[in-house]
mmCIF file of C-alpha atoms in Angstrom:
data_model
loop_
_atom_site.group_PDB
_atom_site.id
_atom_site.type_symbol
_atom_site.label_atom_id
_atom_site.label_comp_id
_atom_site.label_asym_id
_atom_site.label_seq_id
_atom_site.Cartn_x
_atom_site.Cartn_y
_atom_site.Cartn_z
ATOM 1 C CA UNK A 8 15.176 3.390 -4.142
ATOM 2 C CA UNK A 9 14.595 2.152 -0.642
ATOM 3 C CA UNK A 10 14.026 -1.420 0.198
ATOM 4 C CA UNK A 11 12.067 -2.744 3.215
ATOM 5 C CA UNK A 12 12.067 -6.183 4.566
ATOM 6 C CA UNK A 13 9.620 -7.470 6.539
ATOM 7 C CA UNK A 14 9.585 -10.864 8.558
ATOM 8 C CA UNK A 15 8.393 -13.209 9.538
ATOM 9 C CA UNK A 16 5.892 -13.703 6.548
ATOM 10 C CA UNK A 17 3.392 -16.128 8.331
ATOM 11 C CA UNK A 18 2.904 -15.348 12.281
ATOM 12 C CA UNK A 19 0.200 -17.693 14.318
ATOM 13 C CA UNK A 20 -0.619 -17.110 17.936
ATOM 14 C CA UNK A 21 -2.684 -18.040 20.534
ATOM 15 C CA UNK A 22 -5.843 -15.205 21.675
ATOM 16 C CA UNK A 23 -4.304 -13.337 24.121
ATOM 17 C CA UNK A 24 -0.541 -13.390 22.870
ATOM 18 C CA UNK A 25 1.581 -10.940 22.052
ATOM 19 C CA UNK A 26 2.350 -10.809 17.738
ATOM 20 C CA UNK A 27 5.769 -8.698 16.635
ATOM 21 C CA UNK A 28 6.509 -8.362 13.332
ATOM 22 C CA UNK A 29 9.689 -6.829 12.477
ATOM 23 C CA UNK A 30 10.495 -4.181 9.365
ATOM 24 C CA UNK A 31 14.109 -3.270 7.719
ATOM 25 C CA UNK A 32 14.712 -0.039 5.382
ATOM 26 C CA UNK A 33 17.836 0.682 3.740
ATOM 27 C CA UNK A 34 17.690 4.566 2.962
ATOM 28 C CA UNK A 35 18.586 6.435 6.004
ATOM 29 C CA UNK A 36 16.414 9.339 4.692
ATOM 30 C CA UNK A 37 13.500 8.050 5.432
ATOM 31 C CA UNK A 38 11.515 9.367 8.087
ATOM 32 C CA UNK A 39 7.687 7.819 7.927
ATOM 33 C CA UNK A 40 6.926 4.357 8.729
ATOM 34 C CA UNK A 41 3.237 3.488 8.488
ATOM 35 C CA UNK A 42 1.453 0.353 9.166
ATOM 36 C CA UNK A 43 -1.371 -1.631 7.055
ATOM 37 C CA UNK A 44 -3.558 -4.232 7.719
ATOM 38 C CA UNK A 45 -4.949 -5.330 4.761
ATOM 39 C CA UNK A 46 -8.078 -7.690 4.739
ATOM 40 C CA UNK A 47 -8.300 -9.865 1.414
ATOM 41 C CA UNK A 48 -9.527 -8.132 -1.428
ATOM 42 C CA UNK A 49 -10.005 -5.277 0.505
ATOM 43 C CA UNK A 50 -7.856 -1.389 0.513
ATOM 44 C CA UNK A 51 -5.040 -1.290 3.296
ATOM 45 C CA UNK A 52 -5.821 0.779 6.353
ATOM 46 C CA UNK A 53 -3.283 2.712 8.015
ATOM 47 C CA UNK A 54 -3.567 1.355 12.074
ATOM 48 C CA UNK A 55 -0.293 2.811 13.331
ATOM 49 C CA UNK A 56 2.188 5.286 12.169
ATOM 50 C CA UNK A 57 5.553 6.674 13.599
ATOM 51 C CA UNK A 58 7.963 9.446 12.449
ATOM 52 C CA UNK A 59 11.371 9.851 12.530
ATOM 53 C CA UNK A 60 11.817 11.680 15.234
ATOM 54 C CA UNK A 61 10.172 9.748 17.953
ATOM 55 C CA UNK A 62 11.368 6.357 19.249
ATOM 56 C CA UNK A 63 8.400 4.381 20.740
ATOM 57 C CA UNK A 64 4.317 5.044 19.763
ATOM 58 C CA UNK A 65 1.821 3.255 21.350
ATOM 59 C CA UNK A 66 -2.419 2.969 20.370
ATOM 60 C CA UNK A 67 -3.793 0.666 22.590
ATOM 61 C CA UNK A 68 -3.011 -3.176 21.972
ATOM 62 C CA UNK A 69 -1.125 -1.516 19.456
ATOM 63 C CA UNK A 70 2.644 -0.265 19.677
ATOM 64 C CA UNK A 71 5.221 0.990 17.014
ATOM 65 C CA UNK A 72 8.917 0.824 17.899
ATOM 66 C CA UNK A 73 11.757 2.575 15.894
ATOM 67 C CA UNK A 74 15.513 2.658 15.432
ATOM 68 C CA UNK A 75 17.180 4.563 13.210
ATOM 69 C CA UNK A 76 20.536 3.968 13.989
ATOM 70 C CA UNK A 77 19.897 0.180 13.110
ATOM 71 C CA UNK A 78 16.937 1.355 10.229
ATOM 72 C CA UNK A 79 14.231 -1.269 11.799
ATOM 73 C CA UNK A 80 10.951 -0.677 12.911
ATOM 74 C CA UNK A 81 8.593 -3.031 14.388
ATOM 75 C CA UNK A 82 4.941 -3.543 15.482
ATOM 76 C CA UNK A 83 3.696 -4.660 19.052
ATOM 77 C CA UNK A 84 0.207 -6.053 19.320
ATOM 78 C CA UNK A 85 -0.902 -7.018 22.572
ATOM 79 C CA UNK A 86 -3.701 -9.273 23.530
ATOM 80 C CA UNK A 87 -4.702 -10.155 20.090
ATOM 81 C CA UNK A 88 -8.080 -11.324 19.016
ATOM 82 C CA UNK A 89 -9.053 -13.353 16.167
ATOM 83 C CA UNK A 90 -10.371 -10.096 14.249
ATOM 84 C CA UNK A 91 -6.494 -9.210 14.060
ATOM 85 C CA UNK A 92 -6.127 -11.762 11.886
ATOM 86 C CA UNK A 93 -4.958 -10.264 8.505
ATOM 87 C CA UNK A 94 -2.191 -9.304 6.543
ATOM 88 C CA UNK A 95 -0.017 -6.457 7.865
ATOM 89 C CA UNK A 96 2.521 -4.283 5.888
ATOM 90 C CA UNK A 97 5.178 -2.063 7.043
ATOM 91 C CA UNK A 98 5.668 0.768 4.665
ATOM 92 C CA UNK A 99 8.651 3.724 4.620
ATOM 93 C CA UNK A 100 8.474 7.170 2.858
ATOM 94 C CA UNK A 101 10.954 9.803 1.894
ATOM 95 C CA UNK A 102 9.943 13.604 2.612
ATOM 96 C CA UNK A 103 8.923 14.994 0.068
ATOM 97 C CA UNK A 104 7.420 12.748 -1.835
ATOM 98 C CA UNK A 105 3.956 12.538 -0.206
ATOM 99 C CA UNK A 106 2.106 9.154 0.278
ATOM 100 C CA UNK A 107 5.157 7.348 -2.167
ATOM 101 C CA UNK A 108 5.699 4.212 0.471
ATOM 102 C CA UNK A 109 7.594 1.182 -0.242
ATOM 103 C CA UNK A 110 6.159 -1.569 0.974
ATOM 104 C CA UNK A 111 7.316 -4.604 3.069
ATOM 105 C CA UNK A 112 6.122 -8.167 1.617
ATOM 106 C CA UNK A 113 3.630 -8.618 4.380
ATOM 107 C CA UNK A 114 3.432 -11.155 7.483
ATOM 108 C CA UNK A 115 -0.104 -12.642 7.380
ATOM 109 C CA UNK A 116 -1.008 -12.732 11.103
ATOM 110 C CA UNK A 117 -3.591 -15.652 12.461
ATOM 111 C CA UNK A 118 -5.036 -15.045 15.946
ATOM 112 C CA UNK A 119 -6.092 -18.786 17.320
ATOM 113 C CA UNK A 120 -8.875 -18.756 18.945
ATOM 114 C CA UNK B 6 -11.505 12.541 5.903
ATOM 115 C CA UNK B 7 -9.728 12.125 2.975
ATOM 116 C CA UNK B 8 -11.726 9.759 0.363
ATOM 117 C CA UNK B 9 -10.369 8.138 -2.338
ATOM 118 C CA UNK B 10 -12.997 6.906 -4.866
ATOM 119 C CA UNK B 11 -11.905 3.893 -7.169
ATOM 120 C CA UNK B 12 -13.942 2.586 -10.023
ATOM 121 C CA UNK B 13 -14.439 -0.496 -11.145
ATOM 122 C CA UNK B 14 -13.908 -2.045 -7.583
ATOM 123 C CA UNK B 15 -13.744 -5.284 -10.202
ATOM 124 C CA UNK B 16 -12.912 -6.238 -14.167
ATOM 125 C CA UNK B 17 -13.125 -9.009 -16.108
ATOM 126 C CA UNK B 18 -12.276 -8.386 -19.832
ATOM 127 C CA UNK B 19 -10.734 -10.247 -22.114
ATOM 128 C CA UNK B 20 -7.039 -10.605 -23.447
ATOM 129 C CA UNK B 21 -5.784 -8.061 -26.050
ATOM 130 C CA UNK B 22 -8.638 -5.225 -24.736
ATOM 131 C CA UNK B 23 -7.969 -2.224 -22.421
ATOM 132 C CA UNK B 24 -9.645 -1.551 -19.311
ATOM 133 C CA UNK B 25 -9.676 2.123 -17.756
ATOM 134 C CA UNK B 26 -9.267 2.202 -14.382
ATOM 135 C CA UNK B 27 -10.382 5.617 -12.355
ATOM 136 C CA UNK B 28 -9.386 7.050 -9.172
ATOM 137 C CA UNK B 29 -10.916 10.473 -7.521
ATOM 138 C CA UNK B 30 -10.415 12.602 -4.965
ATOM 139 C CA UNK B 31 -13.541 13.578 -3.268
ATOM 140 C CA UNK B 32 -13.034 16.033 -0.573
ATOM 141 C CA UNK B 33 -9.603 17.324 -1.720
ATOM 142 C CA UNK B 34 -7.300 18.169 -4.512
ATOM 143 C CA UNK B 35 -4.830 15.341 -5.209
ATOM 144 C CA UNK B 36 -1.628 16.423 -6.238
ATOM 145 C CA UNK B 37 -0.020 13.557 -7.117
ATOM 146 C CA UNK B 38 -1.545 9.787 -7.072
ATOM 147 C CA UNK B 39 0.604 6.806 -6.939
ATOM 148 C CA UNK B 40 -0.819 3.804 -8.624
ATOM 149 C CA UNK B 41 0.282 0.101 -7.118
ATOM 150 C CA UNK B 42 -0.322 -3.131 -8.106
ATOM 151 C CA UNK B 43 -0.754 -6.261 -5.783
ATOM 152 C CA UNK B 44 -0.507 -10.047 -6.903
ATOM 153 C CA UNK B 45 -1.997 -12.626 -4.581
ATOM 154 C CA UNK B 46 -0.360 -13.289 -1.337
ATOM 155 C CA UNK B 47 2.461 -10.292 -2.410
ATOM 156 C CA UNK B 48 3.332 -6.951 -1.428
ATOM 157 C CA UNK B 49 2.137 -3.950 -2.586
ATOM 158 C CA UNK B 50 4.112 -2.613 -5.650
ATOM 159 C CA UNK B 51 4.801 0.746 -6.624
ATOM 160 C CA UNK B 52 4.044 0.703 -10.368
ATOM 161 C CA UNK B 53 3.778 4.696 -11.117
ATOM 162 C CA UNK B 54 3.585 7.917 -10.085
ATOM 163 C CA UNK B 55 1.546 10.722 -11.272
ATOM 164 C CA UNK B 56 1.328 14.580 -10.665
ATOM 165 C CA UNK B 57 -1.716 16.622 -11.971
ATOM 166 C CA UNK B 58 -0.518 17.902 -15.150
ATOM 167 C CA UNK B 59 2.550 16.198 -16.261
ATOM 168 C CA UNK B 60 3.994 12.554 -17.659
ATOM 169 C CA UNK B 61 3.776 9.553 -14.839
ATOM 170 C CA UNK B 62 6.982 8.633 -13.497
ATOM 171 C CA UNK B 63 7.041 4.766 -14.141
ATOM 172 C CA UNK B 64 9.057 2.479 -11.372
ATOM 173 C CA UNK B 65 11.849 0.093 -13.080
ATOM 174 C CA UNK B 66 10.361 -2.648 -14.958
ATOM 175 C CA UNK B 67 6.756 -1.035 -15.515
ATOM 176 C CA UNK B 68 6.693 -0.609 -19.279
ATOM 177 C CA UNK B 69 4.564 2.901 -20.008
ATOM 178 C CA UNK B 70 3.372 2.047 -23.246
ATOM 179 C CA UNK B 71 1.236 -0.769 -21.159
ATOM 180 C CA UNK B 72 -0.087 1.126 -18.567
ATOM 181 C CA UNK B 73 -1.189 4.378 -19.479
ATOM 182 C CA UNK B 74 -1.550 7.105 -16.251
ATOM 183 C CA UNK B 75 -3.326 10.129 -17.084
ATOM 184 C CA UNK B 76 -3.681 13.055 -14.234
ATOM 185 C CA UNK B 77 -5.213 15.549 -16.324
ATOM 186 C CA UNK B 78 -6.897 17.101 -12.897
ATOM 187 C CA UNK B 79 -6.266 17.668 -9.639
ATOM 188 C CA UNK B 80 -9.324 15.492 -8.468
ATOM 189 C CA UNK B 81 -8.992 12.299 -11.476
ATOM 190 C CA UNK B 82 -6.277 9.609 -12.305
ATOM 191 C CA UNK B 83 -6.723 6.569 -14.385
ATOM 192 C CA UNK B 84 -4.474 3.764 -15.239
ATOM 193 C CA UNK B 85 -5.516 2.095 -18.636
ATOM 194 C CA UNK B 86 -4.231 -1.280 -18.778
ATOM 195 C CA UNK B 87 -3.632 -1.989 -22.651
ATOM 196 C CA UNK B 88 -3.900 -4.941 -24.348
ATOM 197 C CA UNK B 89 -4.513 -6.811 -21.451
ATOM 198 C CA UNK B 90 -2.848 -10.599 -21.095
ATOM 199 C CA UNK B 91 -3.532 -12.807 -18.240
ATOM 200 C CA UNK B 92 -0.368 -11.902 -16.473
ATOM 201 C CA UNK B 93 -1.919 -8.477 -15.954
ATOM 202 C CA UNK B 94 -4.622 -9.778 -13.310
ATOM 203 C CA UNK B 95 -4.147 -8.613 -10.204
ATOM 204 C CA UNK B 96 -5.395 -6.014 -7.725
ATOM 205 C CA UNK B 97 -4.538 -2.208 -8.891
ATOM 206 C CA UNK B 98 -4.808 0.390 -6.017
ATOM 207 C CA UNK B 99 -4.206 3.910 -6.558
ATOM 208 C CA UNK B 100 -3.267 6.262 -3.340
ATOM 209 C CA UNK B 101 -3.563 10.218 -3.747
ATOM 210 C CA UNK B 102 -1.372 12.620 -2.173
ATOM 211 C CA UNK B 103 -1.668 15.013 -0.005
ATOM 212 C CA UNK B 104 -4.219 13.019 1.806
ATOM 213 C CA UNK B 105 -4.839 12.838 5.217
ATOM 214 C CA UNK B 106 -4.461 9.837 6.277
ATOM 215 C CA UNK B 107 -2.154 8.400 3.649
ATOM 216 C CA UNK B 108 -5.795 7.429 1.777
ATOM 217 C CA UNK B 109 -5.815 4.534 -0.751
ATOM 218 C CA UNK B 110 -8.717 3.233 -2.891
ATOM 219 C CA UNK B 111 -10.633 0.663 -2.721
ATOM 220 C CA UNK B 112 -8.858 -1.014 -5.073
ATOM 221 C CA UNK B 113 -9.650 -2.725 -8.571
ATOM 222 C CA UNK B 114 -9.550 -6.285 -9.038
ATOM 223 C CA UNK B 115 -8.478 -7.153 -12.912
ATOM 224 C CA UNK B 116 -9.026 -10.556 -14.347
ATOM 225 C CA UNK B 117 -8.127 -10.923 -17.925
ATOM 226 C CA UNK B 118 -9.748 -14.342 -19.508
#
């Protein structure tokens, strides 16, 4: 099955900084790489998404990059604010097989204010 | 949007019983749920996979005779946990497909004393 690495696992920045977190997959058929952030205790919520067939997609303070050729996506937050504290997970899916995502292990992000 | 119901948002039972864990579809007919399991400060594990109708397809390592999926509808999944031991606490999450929005529950939180 497909494997996704995520790093780094523990992120702190200042308010106002710039946060990248960086995601690995190893099957080349992938083609969906959602986002989570995940407050604690709480159901993840999708906050950015890109397919396979676009390179760069930006909501926001928020921004997805991806390269396929190298299999590694990563997120872009801009201007971050304590309330982006949380933890975030990168996620890849396979057509076909609907919301089946494997999961990275999570970078838990703190905003200083 | 797509809502995923999840019931009990949180269990505490005690080792050796079962606990029945529910997931439904609200607004639309979910063809297939995946159930996941999450352990404190981890990632979010793809235990099983369930289509409306037929056997779960259970991930390496998840033994079936433990967690018992049943999708006997296109709008209800549960996971029984049986014979629960403390090792089985964690937070269960089920996510339905096809969903807009890639739609999780709320999650379960399972403590087994």
């Amino acid at each position: 099955g497909e494997n996704v690495e995520q790093h780094p696992s523990t992120l702190s920045v200042q308010e106002g900084d710039s946060a990248v977190i960086k995601c690995t997959y190893s099957d080349s058929a992938s083609n969906y790489f959602p986002w989570y952030k995940q407050e604690l205790g709480k159901r993840p919520q999708l906050i950015i998404d890109i397919r396979s067939n676009v390179g760069e997609k930006k909501d926001q303070r928020i921004a997805v990059t991806l390269n396929k050729t190298a299999k590694h996506f990563s997120l872009h937050i801009t201007e971050t604010q304590p309330e982006d504290s949380a933890v975030y997970f990168c996620a890849a899916s396979m057509p076909n097989t609907g919301n089946q995502f494997y999961f990275g292990t999570g970078t838990s992000l703190t905003v200083i204010p | 949007g797509a809502v995923v119901s999840q019931h009990p948002s949180w269990v505490i039972c005690k080792s050796g019983t079962s606990v029945k864990i529910e997931c439904r579809s609200l607004d639309f007919q979910a063809t297939t749920m995946f159930w996941y399991r999450q352990f404190p400060k981890q990632s979010l594990m793809l235990m099983a996979t369930s289509n409306e109708g037929s056997k779960a397809t259970y991930e390496q390592g998840v033994e079936k005779d433990k967690f018992l999926i049943n999708h006997a509808s296109l709008t209800l999944s549960t996971l029984t946990v049986t014979s629960a031991h403390p090792e089985d606490s964690s937070f269960y999450i089920c996510s339905a497909a096809p969903g807009a929005g890639y739609t999780f529950g709320s999650g379960t939180r399972l403590t087994v004393v």
